[in-house]
XYZ file of C-alpha atoms in Angstrom:
746
model
C 0.000 0.000 0.000
C 1.169 3.546 -0.694
C 0.691 4.632 2.898
C 2.724 1.802 4.350
C 5.914 3.822 4.177
C 4.512 6.814 5.987
C 4.967 7.340 9.704
C 2.063 7.403 12.093
C 1.677 10.035 14.793
C 0.978 9.559 18.496
C -2.745 10.202 17.883
C -2.768 7.499 15.229
C -1.059 5.032 17.558
C -3.674 5.673 20.199
C -6.431 5.190 17.672
C -5.113 1.740 16.782
C -5.443 0.474 20.355
C -8.637 -0.875 21.990
C -8.746 2.206 24.180
C -8.651 4.429 21.075
C -11.673 3.037 19.284
C -13.881 5.307 17.224
C -16.286 5.389 20.128
C -13.865 7.805 21.765
C -14.570 10.344 19.016
C -10.905 11.108 18.388
C -9.972 13.394 15.489
C -7.686 11.567 13.050
C -5.915 13.735 10.471
C -4.148 13.097 7.199
C -3.220 9.624 5.993
C -3.729 8.252 9.490
C -7.239 7.268 8.455
C -5.708 4.086 7.010
C -6.563 2.226 10.193
C -10.187 3.365 9.819
C -10.250 1.839 6.355
C -8.852 -1.473 7.617
C -11.088 -1.533 10.662
C -14.187 -0.575 8.683
C -13.482 -3.329 6.158
C -12.938 -5.919 8.896
C -16.012 -4.958 10.899
C -18.183 -4.872 7.763
C -17.059 -8.391 6.852
C -17.741 -9.557 10.405
C -21.273 -8.115 10.297
C -21.956 -9.741 6.924
C -20.854 -13.142 8.231
C -23.626 -12.968 10.822
C -26.212 -11.555 8.392
C -25.582 -14.300 5.855
C -28.406 -16.464 7.257
C -30.819 -13.514 6.960
C -29.982 -12.900 3.288
C -28.822 -9.419 4.170
C -25.600 -7.605 3.411
C -23.910 -4.389 4.453
C -21.854 -2.456 1.925
C -21.357 0.771 3.861
C -21.548 0.742 7.667
C -22.328 4.452 7.800
C -25.347 4.107 5.484
C -26.725 0.570 5.633
C -27.470 0.508 9.377
C -29.424 3.777 9.371
C -32.931 2.318 9.140
C -32.205 -0.201 11.933
C -33.325 -3.301 9.993
C -29.866 -4.793 9.535
C -28.876 -3.814 13.066
C -31.943 -5.580 14.515
C -31.281 -8.652 12.346
C -27.644 -8.669 13.507
C -28.628 -8.536 17.179
C -31.148 -11.361 16.691
C -28.482 -13.490 15.000
C -26.004 -12.854 17.815
C -28.496 -13.461 20.638
C -30.287 -16.332 18.939
C -33.767 -15.003 19.678
C -36.359 -12.550 18.374
C -36.306 -9.011 19.662
C -39.150 -7.655 21.748
C -40.928 -5.445 20.968
C -40.905 -6.497 17.343
C -39.225 -4.144 14.913
C -40.456 -2.680 11.637
C -39.008 -4.673 8.744
C -40.159 -2.064 6.221
C -39.594 1.320 7.838
C -40.995 4.208 5.866
C -39.683 7.262 7.693
C -37.113 8.463 10.174
C -39.452 7.795 13.094
C -39.470 4.101 12.144
C -35.682 4.201 11.817
C -35.285 5.586 15.317
C -37.689 3.000 16.778
C -35.823 0.109 15.148
C -32.436 1.319 16.358
C -33.845 1.922 19.851
C -35.133 -1.675 19.970
C -31.730 -3.033 18.941
C -29.767 -0.903 21.430
C -32.141 -1.811 24.261
C -31.636 -5.540 23.556
C -27.870 -5.075 23.499
C -27.840 -3.260 26.850
C -30.187 -5.838 28.373
C -27.612 -8.511 27.491
C -24.903 -6.879 29.548
C -23.206 -4.667 26.958
C -22.457 -1.216 28.324
C -23.033 1.482 25.704
C -21.364 4.851 26.226
C -21.848 8.030 24.179
C -23.958 6.410 21.513
C -27.682 6.672 20.879
C -30.239 5.927 18.201
C -29.674 9.316 16.529
C -25.944 8.549 16.070
C -26.747 5.356 14.174
C -29.495 6.923 12.067
C -27.215 9.849 11.177
C -24.413 7.444 10.138
C -21.697 8.423 12.649
C -19.051 5.924 11.461
C -16.714 6.232 14.423
C -19.497 5.528 16.918
C -20.852 2.716 14.740
C -17.385 1.097 14.697
C -17.288 1.395 18.496
C -20.700 -0.280 18.748
C -19.675 -3.166 16.490
C -16.480 -3.680 18.504
C -18.588 -3.969 21.654
C -20.630 -6.688 19.917
C -17.471 -8.532 18.855
C -16.142 -8.510 22.414
C -19.443 -9.634 23.914
C -20.515 -12.306 21.454
C -17.252 -13.599 19.981
C -14.296 -12.978 22.243
C -16.338 -13.460 25.412
C -17.369 -11.100 28.151
C -14.976 -10.441 30.988
C -14.081 -7.555 33.210
C -10.515 -7.972 31.980
C -9.352 -6.333 28.742
C -9.842 -8.845 25.911
C -6.398 -7.962 24.561
C -4.783 -9.227 27.761
C -6.679 -12.523 27.698
C -6.063 -13.128 23.989
C -2.344 -12.455 24.365
C -2.214 -14.737 27.410
C -3.653 -17.644 25.405
C -1.502 -16.983 22.319
C 1.641 -16.765 24.447
C 0.670 -20.057 26.100
C 0.059 -22.015 22.887
C 2.956 -20.478 20.903
C 5.826 -20.412 23.410
C 8.478 -20.407 20.640
C 7.065 -17.337 18.934
C 7.217 -14.803 21.747
C 3.972 -13.054 20.924
C 3.982 -9.444 22.157
C 1.118 -7.831 20.259
C -1.831 -8.471 17.971
C -0.638 -6.325 15.068
C 2.929 -6.223 13.742
C 3.918 -9.627 15.146
C 1.426 -11.134 12.701
C 2.460 -9.219 9.575
C 4.842 -11.917 8.311
C 2.242 -14.693 8.426
C 4.658 -16.981 10.306
C 2.773 -16.814 13.599
C -0.489 -17.587 11.847
C 1.058 -20.735 10.354
C 2.335 -21.700 13.826
C -1.163 -21.179 15.230
C -2.632 -23.429 12.529
C -0.108 -26.123 13.407
C -1.099 -25.887 17.077
C -4.794 -26.196 16.297
C -4.153 -29.229 14.088
C -0.653 -30.683 14.445
C 0.869 -31.350 11.035
C -1.244 -28.776 9.225
C 1.681 -26.332 8.829
C 4.752 -28.261 9.977
C 7.291 -26.059 8.139
C 6.234 -22.741 9.623
C 9.716 -22.173 11.084
C 11.203 -22.188 7.573
C 8.951 -19.485 6.087
C 10.529 -16.348 4.628
C 9.319 -13.317 6.643
C 9.897 -11.079 3.628
C 7.090 -12.794 1.706
C 4.504 -11.564 4.180
C 1.458 -11.157 1.912
C 1.991 -14.596 0.371
C 2.422 -16.184 3.810
C -0.694 -14.484 5.170
C -2.798 -15.447 2.147
C -1.723 -19.091 2.335
C -2.409 -19.321 6.083
C -5.800 -17.602 5.830
C -6.857 -19.895 2.990
C -5.864 -22.964 5.023
C -7.807 -21.625 8.013
C -10.871 -21.104 5.848
C -10.603 -24.521 4.217
C -9.799 -26.570 7.334
C -11.739 -24.729 10.016
C -14.253 -22.547 8.201
C -12.704 -19.343 9.553
C -13.971 -16.478 7.365
C -11.515 -14.035 5.860
C -12.983 -10.992 7.561
C -9.524 -9.473 7.186
C -7.818 -9.217 3.820
C -4.340 -10.847 3.619
C -2.921 -7.503 2.477
C -4.337 -5.855 5.586
C -2.950 -8.570 7.899
C 0.476 -8.056 6.293
C 0.237 -4.263 6.584
C 2.183 -2.372 9.263
C -0.937 -0.169 9.516
C -3.020 -3.113 10.774
C -5.138 -1.803 13.631
C -5.328 -3.879 16.781
C -9.096 -4.311 16.741
C -9.013 -5.813 13.258
C -6.237 -8.183 14.291
C -8.158 -9.167 17.415
C -11.342 -9.708 15.429
C -9.694 -12.145 13.031
C -7.626 -13.970 15.657
C -10.655 -14.327 17.927
C -12.000 -16.922 15.462
C -9.184 -19.201 16.659
C -10.029 -18.921 20.373
C -13.750 -18.307 20.711
C -16.098 -21.005 22.037
C -15.928 -24.156 19.871
C -13.079 -22.717 17.808
C -10.141 -24.829 16.568
C -7.883 -23.363 19.264
C -10.549 -23.950 21.904
C -10.756 -27.636 20.985
C -6.977 -28.023 20.721
C -6.506 -26.777 24.285
C -9.488 -28.803 25.466
C -8.051 -31.988 23.939
C -4.852 -31.542 25.901
C -6.720 -30.796 29.129
C -8.890 -33.894 28.753
C -5.781 -35.987 28.171
C -4.837 -35.160 31.782
C -8.258 -35.878 33.293
C -10.014 -39.088 34.279
C -13.364 -37.588 33.354
C -13.387 -35.157 30.397
C -14.816 -31.652 30.625
C -16.707 -29.814 27.903
C -15.350 -26.314 28.260
C -13.573 -23.712 30.363
C -16.322 -22.119 32.427
C -18.493 -23.620 35.172
C -16.675 -26.961 35.258
C -13.634 -25.121 36.626
C -15.366 -23.070 39.335
C -14.845 -25.493 42.229
C -11.106 -25.977 41.645
C -11.313 -29.732 41.123
C -10.530 -29.739 37.402
C -7.456 -27.528 37.612
C -6.276 -29.481 40.669
C -6.463 -32.718 38.706
C -4.566 -31.159 35.793
C -1.818 -29.937 38.129
C -1.625 -33.260 39.949
C -1.298 -35.100 36.642
C 1.884 -33.098 36.050
C 3.270 -33.911 39.483
C 2.102 -30.764 41.223
C 1.188 -30.732 44.887
C -2.459 -29.739 44.428
C -4.997 -31.471 46.641
C -6.694 -34.523 45.190
C -10.100 -33.535 43.744
C -11.885 -36.068 45.940
C -10.548 -34.278 48.998
C -11.888 -30.884 47.904
C -15.271 -29.724 49.138
C -18.024 -29.142 46.614
C -19.746 -26.412 48.610
C -19.448 -23.065 46.743
C -18.248 -21.503 49.991
C -14.988 -23.457 49.557
C -14.450 -22.854 45.848
C -12.050 -19.957 46.286
C -9.932 -21.852 48.813
C -9.950 -24.883 46.498
C -8.730 -22.714 43.635
C -6.158 -20.936 45.792
C -4.402 -24.149 46.766
C -4.383 -25.173 43.088
C -2.968 -21.807 41.998
C -0.260 -22.090 44.667
C 0.638 -25.550 43.404
C 0.661 -24.278 39.818
C 3.032 -21.457 40.702
C 5.489 -24.018 42.045
C 5.441 -25.559 38.576
C 6.196 -22.145 37.079
C 2.690 -21.231 35.874
C 1.195 -17.907 36.953
C -2.589 -17.394 37.085
C -4.312 -15.266 34.469
C -7.379 -14.504 36.617
C -7.824 -14.134 40.359
C -9.328 -17.076 42.244
C -12.363 -14.923 42.998
C -13.013 -14.437 39.287
C -12.331 -18.091 38.486
C -14.908 -19.131 41.083
C -17.679 -17.038 39.522
C -20.298 -19.021 37.638
C -20.428 -16.400 34.871
C -16.678 -16.427 34.222
C -15.723 -16.211 30.560
C -13.925 -19.114 28.935
C -10.883 -17.270 27.604
C -9.143 -16.472 30.907
C -9.378 -20.035 32.224
C -8.479 -21.461 28.804
C -5.350 -19.294 28.710
C -4.379 -20.399 32.225
C -4.894 -24.076 31.407
C -2.925 -23.766 28.153
C 0.214 -22.673 30.015
C 0.436 -26.087 31.702
C 0.946 -27.830 28.342
C 4.679 -27.180 28.429
C 5.306 -28.212 32.050
C 7.520 -31.285 32.227
C 5.524 -33.894 34.203
C 6.939 -35.285 37.426
C 5.430 -37.809 39.840
C 2.867 -36.240 42.198
C 4.171 -35.698 45.702
C 1.405 -37.949 47.002
C 2.781 -40.765 44.844
C 6.217 -40.330 46.402
C 4.957 -40.817 49.954
C 2.890 -43.596 51.515
C 1.358 -43.659 54.983
C 0.891 -47.005 56.724
C -1.516 -47.449 59.624
C -1.979 -50.409 61.923
C -5.719 -50.060 61.530
C -8.382 -47.703 60.303
C -9.526 -47.156 63.892
C -8.062 -46.935 67.374
C -9.220 -46.233 70.907
C -8.946 -43.350 73.289
C -5.883 -43.734 75.478
C -4.252 -46.386 73.315
C -1.187 -45.714 71.200
C -1.748 -45.391 67.494
C 1.286 -46.288 65.406
C 1.792 -45.143 61.850
C 4.672 -45.164 59.436
C 5.606 -42.680 56.713
C 7.381 -44.331 53.800
C 9.332 -42.332 51.221
C 9.031 -43.935 47.795
C 11.683 -41.848 46.051
C 15.260 -40.812 46.704
C 14.293 -37.214 45.948
C 12.880 -36.943 49.479
C 14.332 -37.577 52.915
C 12.760 -37.575 56.359
C 14.355 -34.248 57.286
C 11.921 -32.665 54.812
C 8.822 -34.251 56.368
C 6.887 -32.984 59.382
C 3.856 -34.866 60.701
C 0.938 -33.681 62.791
C -2.433 -35.007 63.885
C -5.583 -32.914 63.613
C -8.084 -34.075 66.268
C -11.847 -33.918 65.709
C -14.132 -30.909 65.990
C -11.585 -28.306 64.968
C -8.863 -29.137 67.440
C -5.413 -27.619 67.061
C -2.876 -29.714 65.093
C -0.632 -31.759 67.374
C 2.920 -32.324 66.094
C 4.192 -35.897 66.050
C 7.907 -36.655 65.917
C 8.997 -39.104 63.271
C 11.877 -41.468 63.986
C 12.981 -42.944 60.696
C 9.441 -42.488 59.500
C 7.831 -44.113 62.556
C 5.257 -42.087 64.480
C 3.134 -42.745 67.559
C 0.153 -40.867 68.889
C -2.164 -41.383 71.859
C -5.608 -39.900 71.123
C -7.430 -38.360 74.048
C -10.782 -37.880 72.373
C -13.209 -39.874 70.284
C -13.870 -39.083 66.623
C -12.207 -38.680 63.238
C -8.491 -37.829 63.304
C -6.416 -36.750 60.321
C -2.716 -37.286 59.683
C -1.188 -34.295 57.900
C 2.271 -34.252 56.356
C 4.149 -31.058 55.519
C 6.904 -31.659 52.978
C 8.889 -28.453 52.648
C 6.140 -26.006 51.589
C 3.731 -28.653 50.323
C 1.034 -30.243 52.436
C -0.418 -33.718 52.111
C -3.578 -34.478 54.012
C -6.550 -36.781 53.837
C -5.159 -39.686 55.900
C -8.045 -40.319 58.286
C -8.512 -42.803 61.097
C -11.386 -43.197 63.521
C -10.911 -43.252 67.279
C -13.430 -45.204 69.349
C -14.218 -44.482 73.019
C -12.591 -46.441 75.834
C -13.942 -49.796 76.820
C -15.934 -49.729 80.052
C -13.770 -50.253 83.132
C -14.931 -52.540 85.944
C -13.346 -53.818 89.136
C -12.960 -57.514 90.002
C -14.765 -59.810 90.511
C -16.803 -58.460 87.607
C -15.943 -58.831 83.952
C -16.221 -56.077 81.409
C -19.542 -55.974 79.565
C -19.417 -57.964 76.364
C -21.562 -58.157 73.280
C -24.064 -60.879 72.625
C -22.455 -63.551 70.461
C -18.871 -62.491 71.183
C -16.352 -65.020 72.481
C -14.876 -64.791 75.976
C -11.852 -66.981 76.673
C -11.244 -68.057 80.274
C -7.564 -68.912 80.789
C -6.781 -71.213 83.715
C -3.262 -71.560 85.127
C -2.409 -74.062 87.839
C 0.490 -75.036 90.128
C 1.177 -78.481 91.439
C -0.061 -80.130 88.240
C -3.715 -80.558 89.268
C -5.847 -82.827 87.189
C -7.788 -81.058 84.475
C -10.981 -82.897 85.402
C -10.839 -81.260 88.865
C -11.336 -77.830 87.226
C -14.830 -77.007 85.994
C -16.010 -73.833 84.245
C -19.745 -73.197 84.007
C -21.610 -70.132 82.748
C -25.106 -69.393 84.086
C -27.507 -67.313 82.017
C -29.741 -64.629 83.541
C -32.579 -67.165 83.851
C -30.347 -69.761 85.519
C -29.599 -71.943 82.500
C -26.212 -73.637 82.851
C -23.774 -73.597 79.963
C -20.774 -75.863 80.378
C -17.469 -74.561 79.100
C -15.118 -77.512 78.464
C -11.424 -76.959 79.113
C -8.867 -77.289 76.348
C -5.096 -77.303 76.679
C -3.042 -75.119 74.348
C 0.728 -74.840 74.868
C 0.376 -76.068 78.439
C -2.360 -73.560 79.307
C -5.959 -74.554 79.977
C -8.688 -72.408 78.473
C -12.465 -72.453 78.216
C -14.634 -70.595 75.722
C -17.770 -68.775 76.850
C -20.120 -67.506 74.151
C -23.141 -65.709 75.652
C -26.365 -66.218 73.740
C -28.667 -64.180 75.983
C -28.581 -60.551 77.104
C -28.407 -59.822 80.809
C -26.114 -60.644 83.752
C -24.263 -63.955 83.531
C -22.293 -65.742 86.244
C -19.078 -67.587 85.490
C -18.441 -70.292 88.075
C -14.927 -71.776 88.228
C -14.496 -74.598 90.733
C -11.560 -76.706 91.825
C -12.530 -80.064 93.292
C -16.093 -78.811 93.660
C -15.286 -75.517 95.418
C -15.331 -72.002 93.947
C -11.939 -70.432 93.625
C -11.451 -67.271 95.619
C -13.453 -64.323 94.252
C -15.858 -66.471 92.296
C -18.374 -66.712 90.882
C -17.705 -63.847 88.493
C -20.369 -61.694 86.854
C -20.509 -60.530 83.267
C -23.028 -58.090 81.823
C -23.983 -59.166 78.303
C -25.632 -56.620 76.043
C -27.218 -56.927 72.623
C -25.892 -54.221 70.261
C -28.768 -54.981 67.947
C -31.051 -53.397 70.510
C -29.789 -49.850 69.917
C -32.075 -47.728 67.751
C -31.726 -44.172 66.473
C -34.745 -41.977 65.746
C -35.291 -38.404 64.612
C -32.620 -38.230 61.928
C -35.053 -36.708 59.429
C -35.556 -33.017 58.807
C -32.113 -31.667 59.672
C -31.287 -28.278 58.121
C -27.809 -26.791 57.781
C -27.115 -24.055 60.304
C -29.895 -25.089 62.706
C -29.620 -27.194 65.843
C -31.005 -30.683 65.351
C -31.691 -33.387 67.928
C -32.141 -37.125 67.594
C -32.593 -39.902 70.157
C -30.628 -43.068 70.881
C -32.683 -45.811 72.581
C -30.901 -48.766 74.222
C -33.796 -50.491 75.978
C -33.527 -53.603 73.803
C -29.874 -54.144 74.693
C -30.610 -55.633 78.100
C -28.033 -53.416 79.787
C -29.561 -50.361 81.497
C -27.344 -47.426 82.381
C -24.587 -48.408 79.986
C -22.195 -45.859 78.521
C -23.309 -44.379 75.197
C -21.053 -42.293 72.980
C -22.049 -40.653 69.700
C -19.856 -39.261 66.922
C -21.479 -37.272 64.076
C -19.246 -37.175 60.988
C -19.576 -35.110 57.816
C -17.013 -35.017 55.047
C -14.763 -37.262 57.170
C -14.719 -34.754 60.017
C -16.360 -35.023 63.427
C -18.819 -32.341 64.486
C -19.386 -31.011 67.976
C -22.406 -32.640 69.594
C -23.935 -32.815 73.056
C -25.261 -36.095 74.504
C -27.951 -35.752 77.187
C -29.019 -38.777 79.245
C -32.814 -38.743 79.507
C -33.225 -41.931 81.563
C -31.621 -45.356 81.981
C -32.322 -46.236 78.367
C -32.558 -43.066 76.315
C -30.067 -40.406 75.256
C -30.657 -37.239 73.256
C -27.970 -35.961 70.891
C -27.930 -32.334 69.689
C -25.620 -30.825 67.087
C -25.602 -28.094 64.430
C -24.920 -29.353 60.892
C -22.760 -26.891 58.988
C -23.584 -28.069 55.476
C -26.159 -30.048 53.565
C -25.374 -33.598 52.539
C -24.834 -37.023 53.990
C -23.830 -37.243 57.654
C -22.788 -40.438 59.434
C -23.811 -41.114 63.017
C -21.488 -43.529 64.835
C -23.010 -44.955 68.018
C -20.884 -46.764 70.611
C -22.369 -48.851 73.417
C -19.958 -49.624 76.274
C -17.167 -48.859 73.838
C -18.492 -51.147 71.094
C -19.840 -50.309 67.672
C -23.532 -51.128 67.502
C -25.290 -52.900 64.677
C -26.256 -50.497 61.901
C -23.632 -47.931 62.870
C -22.952 -45.617 61.173
C -26.538 -44.476 60.776
C -27.136 -42.140 57.838
C -28.602 -38.651 58.179
C -29.259 -36.554 55.083
C -29.139 -32.886 55.999
C -31.107 -30.558 53.767
C -33.496 -33.198 52.429
C -36.734 -34.662 53.651
C -35.326 -38.149 53.531
C -33.555 -39.883 56.374
C -32.816 -43.517 56.549
C -30.870 -45.964 58.598
C -27.830 -47.364 56.882
C -28.110 -50.983 55.947
C -24.349 -51.307 55.613
C -22.112 -52.793 58.267
C -19.726 -50.378 59.999
C -16.659 -51.947 58.486
C -17.936 -51.204 55.003
C -18.679 -47.617 55.873
C -15.280 -47.176 57.383
C -13.511 -48.558 54.398
C -14.942 -45.746 52.311
C -14.242 -43.060 54.883
C -10.599 -43.809 55.521
C -8.015 -43.755 52.773
C -6.558 -47.027 54.021
C -6.451 -50.243 52.026
C -6.062 -53.549 53.734
C -2.865 -54.856 52.207
C -1.734 -57.107 55.030
C -2.584 -60.770 54.640
C -2.479 -61.155 58.382
C -4.469 -58.754 60.489
C -3.093 -57.335 63.713
C -5.695 -59.341 65.565
C -4.416 -62.624 64.162
C -0.873 -61.714 65.043
C -1.974 -61.046 68.606
C -3.920 -64.247 68.949
C -0.863 -66.344 68.160
C 0.827 -65.271 71.340
C -1.416 -63.684 73.900
C 0.257 -61.562 76.541
C -2.051 -63.266 78.987
C -0.827 -66.701 77.951
C 2.782 -65.713 78.351
C 2.092 -64.247 81.765
C 0.289 -67.387 82.808
C 3.293 -69.517 81.912
C 5.686 -67.231 83.735
C 3.851 -67.183 87.040
C 1.549 -69.913 88.402
C -0.253 -67.466 90.640
C -1.243 -63.973 89.508
C -1.128 -61.074 91.933
C -3.968 -58.613 92.144
C -3.841 -55.831 89.570
C -3.243 -52.365 90.978
C -5.226 -50.705 88.232
C -8.724 -51.114 87.010
C -8.176 -53.016 83.792
C -9.659 -52.040 80.474
C -11.087 -55.153 78.930
C -9.870 -55.070 75.384
C -7.978 -57.524 73.248
C -4.902 -55.361 73.756
C -4.865 -55.614 77.525
C -1.556 -57.022 78.733
C -2.913 -57.591 82.243
C -5.400 -60.308 83.048
C -8.878 -58.878 83.465
C -9.311 -60.884 86.697
C -6.402 -61.395 89.103
C -6.858 -62.791 92.608
C -4.958 -64.546 95.359
C -6.162 -68.024 96.171
C -5.003 -70.977 98.190
C -6.017 -73.325 95.401
C -3.421 -74.152 92.741
C -5.737 -72.574 90.173
C -5.746 -69.008 88.914
C -7.864 -67.590 86.144
C -7.741 -64.786 83.638
C -10.416 -63.789 81.162
C -10.170 -62.076 77.817
C -12.596 -61.325 75.032
C -11.638 -62.866 71.711
C -11.643 -60.562 68.689
C -14.201 -62.472 66.706
C -17.311 -61.054 65.120
C -20.754 -61.964 66.379
C -23.030 -63.354 63.716
C -25.197 -60.252 63.390
C -22.838 -58.447 61.148
C -20.484 -55.872 62.616
C -16.767 -56.337 62.798
C -14.903 -56.240 66.089
C -11.515 -56.900 64.541
C -11.289 -53.247 63.606
C -11.911 -51.983 67.128
C -8.331 -52.009 68.388
C -4.808 -51.601 67.164
C -2.210 -54.325 67.258
C 0.557 -53.980 69.809
C 2.839 -55.798 67.401
C 5.410 -53.653 65.609
C 6.041 -56.321 62.988
C 5.567 -54.903 59.496
C 3.334 -57.774 58.469
C 0.792 -56.607 61.025
C 0.424 -53.240 59.365
C -2.568 -52.259 57.323
C -0.906 -50.009 54.814
C -2.082 -47.429 52.355
C -0.926 -45.142 49.665
C -3.014 -42.012 50.009
C -4.938 -41.940 46.764
C -4.971 -45.600 45.822
C -7.473 -46.051 48.610
C -9.653 -43.211 47.421
C -10.084 -44.610 43.930
C -10.852 -48.049 45.238
C -13.397 -46.676 47.613
C -15.100 -44.938 44.760
C -15.522 -48.170 42.974
């Protein structure tokens, strides 16, 4: 072009920028109206592309929009609906013109487009500069995508992300040679322009024409900009943005190219770059797939109140990979966010060299998914890569109901913790500046303590083993063990000899108070007979779980009258999202307890009920907050727990089995023929190292009693109620953090 060799003034430079659109009403003098020619040509072509379906065409923007018919048709095509009130398709005078234009402008403003310094008279009178400003507003709103951020910034962010070799700095002169356009085509469809690096920049018009023809043929991108204009140093920025926006608008070739890469990093594909990214789960999964330290999506909360925090942790993890955010987390969390900002942010991750996720380089091993108050919980942190060492790892335990984190010292990866409260506990690891969480274990209340000669309450159908030690080699037939039911029915318990120790098995089949009579040569040993309260965990019922509403106090009742054990200890733990909630338990009478708590969020809550330290049948009970439905879970507690805790049972031999091979009670019985009286009130659990009953007697017979860790037939598992005291690795139940989560999902 003749004017290509002429210099442009400061006013002309301003006019070529988005801030210097014709809507500003700037006065352009001399040959500096070249940009107006290019922009007018581009905008006219853009308008005609959208009027094609209406069999309309604009030849002169200053004249052909005056009567409002083409403007109304354009707005209807962009919005995909008819305008109301209807417009006059055959206007006969200026009054009709003004009405048509008013209808179109009102529809544009109603759709969120802010119009400044332009009215119906300006359009009817053919004010070209204001008309160009109006059309640019339509291009931004309906093609580039609405955002409070300048479209130039977002477009450059995406182009810089997808063309890292090209160093894109602007939307005008960088594109004159046609080389960048070829590179963009090759990104959208790899192999479409593989030799773009070898193009001669001096053959700019030829390069631009070839690239624009390929774009039209392969992707249907209209040539709203002439190749000569794209190759011109006078190319105005708005014309360049208009043409390039066809490569990055919704459903464009660039949109789908970026989306294909994103979906290659996801387990479940997404359809776009708007609402599916609001909660932070999608970007977290993308970052994790590259080895970033973002939280696993399953660990992120879905409540909109947590979306910004979800996104913030993902952005922090992305920055450690060298990717800076394009939008703020507040804007990314908005449901009306435009696609371009998130698409540009996601595109930057394409060039990050993947590394294993931090969570895949560390495994946490637990002895069990649940422990008890006052008993030591052992866990082990295993480093699966030489890139880490234990000096980089700090461990802490977060107790239930918002308790402060409690640091735990690791000795070669081994950690021990004694919980002092019931509920869900979480193991958190800090590795340098990264945090790994989501390792949960449940802590049950203490077993009920009783003093001799009583035995701890036991569940109906559980096994109680009576161990008998003797001095002087008495005859086994001189020792008799008999259990008497609450109604006086006698149940003989034959003695068996295992490793030199006599034992008898007592399996209560009736709720109530039993007596265990142990005689030597027909006489009770000292302290006998012994009593044992047997309860039926099936007799616990929960009522009133329906109708809970988030943010309001809700009460439900726990009834134990069918257990056969009045006045027993009842503990309740309400869990939501793997975290225990504060609740108050009020004892109404010998049988009934009322539990009150305030649910923080809607959704499924689990109610764990413990009776004398035992899980009850049906626990956890299910409460659905925010719905009218409430039902009692039909699943056994062990199944529920396996989903709640990210722990997989890898060990072939459970801690319980390893304990049963060599009982601490057995070994004590062999060491000493006569047990001395215990100084402490024993806790009757399978972990107790002291005999539950110790007494002095003149007979050569002593007795100790323990409850076997075997499940009653009605369906809940007692093997998961205590930790093993064994430190042997085979007794561990181990987990890798996220392997468990995926298996639980299944």
